[in-house]
C-alpha positions as a Python dict, from the first residue, in 0.01 Angstrom:
ca = {
    (1, 'X'): (0, 0, 0),
    (2, 'X'): (-319, 90, -298),
    (3, 'X'): (-511, 335, -365),
    (4, 'X'): (-610, 473, 19),
    (5, 'X'): (-821, 776, -37),
    (6, 'X'): (-1079, 902, -315),
    (7, 'X'): (-1258, 1237, -307),
    (8, 'X'): (-1497, 1344, -493),
    (9, 'X'): (-1500, 1672, -476),
    (10, 'X'): (-1775, 1730, -781),
    (11, 'X'): (-1933, 1584, -1057),
    (12, 'X'): (-1574, 1683, -1223),
    (13, 'X'): (-1309, 1694, -983),
    (14, 'X'): (-1160, 1398, -813),
    (15, 'X'): (-892, 1372, -535),
    (16, 'X'): (-640, 1082, -541),
    (17, 'X'): (-450, 1003, -221),
    (18, 'X'): (-165, 711, -202),
    (19, 'X'): (-32, 607, 110),
    (20, 'X'): (377, 550, -9),
    (21, 'X'): (444, 149, 170),
    (22, 'X'): (643, -11, -144),
    (23, 'X'): (957, -18, -209),
    (24, 'X'): (1132, 142, -475),
    (25, 'X'): (1202, -171, -652),
    (26, 'X'): (857, -264, -621),
    (27, 'X'): (746, 110, -761),
    (28, 'X'): (1006, 93, -1072),
    (29, 'X'): (884, -245, -1194),
    (30, 'X'): (557, -134, -1197),
    (31, 'X'): (577, 235, -1362),
    (32, 'X'): (726, 336, -1709),
    (33, 'X'): (838, 696, -1726),
    (34, 'X'): (873, 905, -2085),
    (35, 'X'): (1223, 991, -2154),
    (36, 'X'): (1224, 1323, -2056),
    (37, 'X'): (1068, 1240, -1672),
    (38, 'X'): (1311, 964, -1675),
    (39, 'X'): (1595, 1173, -1674),
    (40, 'X'): (1417, 1386, -1368),
    (41, 'X'): (1397, 1045, -1148),
    (42, 'X'): (1809, 971, -1242),
    (43, 'X'): (1885, 1285, -1079),
    (44, 'X'): (1680, 1293, -781),
    (45, 'X'): (1938, 1238, -457),
    (46, 'X'): (1621, 1160, -255),
    (47, 'X'): (1480, 834, -250),
    (48, 'X'): (1146, 924, -58),
    (49, 'X'): (1132, 1191, -307),
    (50, 'X'): (1164, 913, -639),
    (51, 'X'): (942, 656, -434),
    (52, 'X'): (660, 967, -432),
    (53, 'X'): (753, 1051, -793),
    (54, 'X'): (653, 676, -879),
    (55, 'X'): (382, 721, -645),
    (56, 'X'): (229, 1012, -837),
    (57, 'X'): (268, 755, -1156),
    (58, 'X'): (44, 493, -997),
    (59, 'X'): (-235, 742, -916),
    (60, 'X'): (-232, 813, -1215),
    (61, 'X'): (-255, 475, -1352),
    (62, 'X'): (-605, 414, -1178),
    (63, 'X'): (-771, 701, -1388),
    (64, 'X'): (-624, 563, -1709),
    (65, 'X'): (-328, 728, -1777),
    (66, 'X'): (41, 699, -1799),
    (67, 'X'): (331, 876, -1770),
    (68, 'X'): (330, 965, -2103),
    (69, 'X'): (18, 1137, -2064),
    (70, 'X'): (136, 1363, -1839),
    (71, 'X'): (346, 1681, -1940),
    (72, 'X'): (503, 1993, -1775),
    (73, 'X'): (480, 2366, -1942),
    (74, 'X'): (816, 2600, -1930),
    (75, 'X'): (722, 2675, -1548),
    (76, 'X'): (695, 2318, -1453),
    (77, 'X'): (293, 2310, -1447),
    (78, 'X'): (186, 1950, -1530),
    (79, 'X'): (-87, 1937, -1739),
    (80, 'X'): (-286, 1602, -1894),
    (81, 'X'): (-287, 1582, -2281),
    (82, 'X'): (-667, 1515, -2327),
    (83, 'X'): (-746, 1891, -2149),
    (84, 'X'): (-836, 1795, -1844),
    (85, 'X'): (-640, 1981, -1558),
    (86, 'X'): (-389, 1812, -1291),
    (87, 'X'): (-249, 1910, -968),
    (88, 'X'): (28, 1725, -800),
    (89, 'X'): (177, 1746, -464),
    (90, 'X'): (378, 1457, -194),
    (91, 'X'): (485, 1485, 161),
    (92, 'X'): (696, 1195, 325),
    (93, 'X'): (461, 913, 284),
    (94, 'X'): (197, 1023, 83),
    (95, 'X'): (108, 1155, -259),
    (96, 'X'): (-201, 1259, -435),
    (97, 'X'): (-302, 1398, -733),
    (98, 'X'): (-610, 1598, -799),
    (99, 'X'): (-764, 1573, -1164),
    (100, 'X'): (-1090, 1778, -1280),
    (101, 'X'): (-1251, 2040, -1567),
    (102, 'X'): (-1139, 2302, -1372),
    (103, 'X'): (-833, 2513, -1298),
    (104, 'X'): (-686, 2389, -956),
    (105, 'X'): (-423, 2296, -718),
    (106, 'X'): (-341, 2043, -436),
    (107, 'X'): (-92, 2044, -170),
    (108, 'X'): (-33, 1784, 139),
    (109, 'X'): (193, 1881, 431),
    (110, 'X'): (309, 1731, 718),
    (111, 'X'): (195, 1962, 1105),
    (112, 'X'): (505, 1978, 1280),
    (113, 'X'): (708, 2245, 1479),
    (114, 'X'): (913, 2395, 1206),
    (115, 'X'): (633, 2595, 1068),
    (116, 'X'): (621, 2810, 1293),
    (117, 'X'): (991, 2907, 1255),
    (118, 'X'): (925, 3007, 875),
    (119, 'X'): (532, 3163, 978),
    (120, 'X'): (727, 3493, 940),
    (121, 'X'): (799, 3391, 575),
    (122, 'X'): (443, 3320, 455),
    (123, 'X'): (197, 3512, 652),
    (124, 'X'): (92, 3895, 700),
    (125, 'X'): (-272, 3971, 726),
    (126, 'X'): (-324, 3621, 876),
    (127, 'X'): (-129, 3736, 1185),
    (128, 'X'): (-529, 3936, 1262),
    (129, 'X'): (-662, 3638, 1325),
    (130, 'X'): (-395, 3355, 1436),
    (131, 'X'): (-320, 3331, 1735),
    (132, 'X'): (-36, 3143, 1895),
    (133, 'X'): (-138, 3038, 2231),
    (134, 'X'): (-399, 2820, 2098),
    (135, 'X'): (-379, 2502, 2050),
    (136, 'X'): (-477, 2492, 1674),
    (137, 'X'): (-217, 2723, 1559),
    (138, 'X'): (1, 2475, 1368),
    (139, 'X'): (-281, 2339, 1200),
    (140, 'X'): (-374, 2689, 1112),
    (141, 'X'): (-61, 2753, 982),
    (142, 'X'): (7, 2418, 798),
    (143, 'X'): (-351, 2513, 589),
    (144, 'X'): (-247, 2896, 496),
    (145, 'X'): (77, 2712, 352),
    (146, 'X'): (-132, 2486, 202),
    (147, 'X'): (-344, 2726, 62),
    (148, 'X'): (-136, 2987, -60),
    (149, 'X'): (118, 2699, -234),
    (150, 'X'): (-233, 2568, -380),
    (151, 'X'): (-351, 2884, -523),
    (152, 'X'): (58, 2933, -696),
    (153, 'X'): (-14, 2668, -831),
    (154, 'X'): (-321, 2735, -1031),
    (155, 'X'): (-144, 3082, -1129),
    (156, 'X'): (176, 2988, -1195),
    (157, 'X'): (309, 3334, -1211),
    (158, 'X'): (652, 3441, -1133),
    (159, 'X'): (675, 3696, -867),
    (160, 'X'): (360, 3589, -615),
    (161, 'X'): (500, 3631, -284),
    (162, 'X'): (249, 3437, -18),
    (163, 'X'): (321, 3645, 236),
    (164, 'X'): (269, 3971, 25),
    (165, 'X'): (-24, 3856, -214),
    (166, 'X'): (-222, 3571, -127),
    (167, 'X'): (-427, 3652, 147),
    (168, 'X'): (-667, 3399, 368),
    (169, 'X'): (-964, 3475, 500),
    (170, 'X'): (-1056, 3391, 915),
    (171, 'X'): (-1121, 3062, 963),
    (172, 'X'): (-1170, 2771, 1162),
    (173, 'X'): (-1015, 2423, 1162),
    (174, 'X'): (-1405, 2315, 1177),
    (175, 'X'): (-1511, 2491, 887),
    (176, 'X'): (-1210, 2281, 673),
    (177, 'X'): (-1303, 2514, 395),
    (178, 'X'): (-1301, 2876, 315),
    (179, 'X'): (-1218, 3186, 141),
    (180, 'X'): (-868, 3344, -27),
    (181, 'X'): (-776, 3633, -233),
    (182, 'X'): (-466, 3700, -466),
    (183, 'X'): (-392, 4064, -532),
    (184, 'X'): (-130, 4044, -786),
    (185, 'X'): (-69, 4260, -1110),
    (186, 'X'): (-383, 4545, -1041),
    (187, 'X'): (-552, 4172, -1038),
    (188, 'X'): (-779, 4086, -728),
    (189, 'X'): (-900, 3721, -740),
    (190, 'X'): (-1091, 3490, -560),
    (191, 'X'): (-1012, 3139, -453),
    (192, 'X'): (-1235, 2884, -273),
    (193, 'X'): (-1075, 2604, -60),
    (194, 'X'): (-1119, 2302, 94),
    (195, 'X'): (-883, 2096, 353),
    (196, 'X'): (-931, 1802, 537),
    (197, 'X'): (-662, 1627, 818),
    (198, 'X'): (-572, 1289, 781),
    (199, 'X'): (-287, 1146, 1060),
    (200, 'X'): (-116, 1448, 1089),
    (201, 'X'): (-138, 1579, 764),
    (202, 'X'): (-355, 1818, 618),
    (203, 'X'): (-484, 1840, 224),
    (204, 'X'): (-512, 2128, 83),
    (205, 'X'): (-696, 2196, -267),
    (206, 'X'): (-817, 2507, -455),
    (207, 'X'): (-1058, 2651, -739),
    (208, 'X'): (-1042, 3006, -873),
    (209, 'X'): (-1366, 3174, -856),
    (210, 'X'): (-1340, 3469, -1076),
    (211, 'X'): (-1116, 3623, -1313),
}
């Protein structure tokens, strides 16, 4: 399937979303990987992950890039060689990238009951506004996870705890945006995030507001 959706977040930021319907063979025929990423690809045990990996490269191609323009630093964070900022995410049959002049992070997650079982691992101050009996409980948990994952991708610092260091302020699903804070190593940094829901997935992207 070609590009599913393009989101123009602001004049210098664009999100591309791909729904993965192609076979591994179809994607492999259309994507050339650099030697390092080919090695990563060959080491993947899941065909789903391989298809997502190649789908991300298909999205890059739509913006005029190839896999040879994508560089990963020693922490595993992706960069584009023209200086643009990029963040990548995939979940099940969706792959997405965000390209921006600003440092940004993106995450896409399937909304599912499993998140209730692991909520204690990433939620702490947010319990003040979460209601386990509310029909939006799973959807809100998914947003919170996506926000924290996006912020972690922006900062990319070892030792950041989703539970202890990142605080998502109260929000409602209808808001589709909100504020979160990172308190880490004597720094307090604020982030603005946005989210959209597609099928049963939640896509979150965030930008740092101050330093």
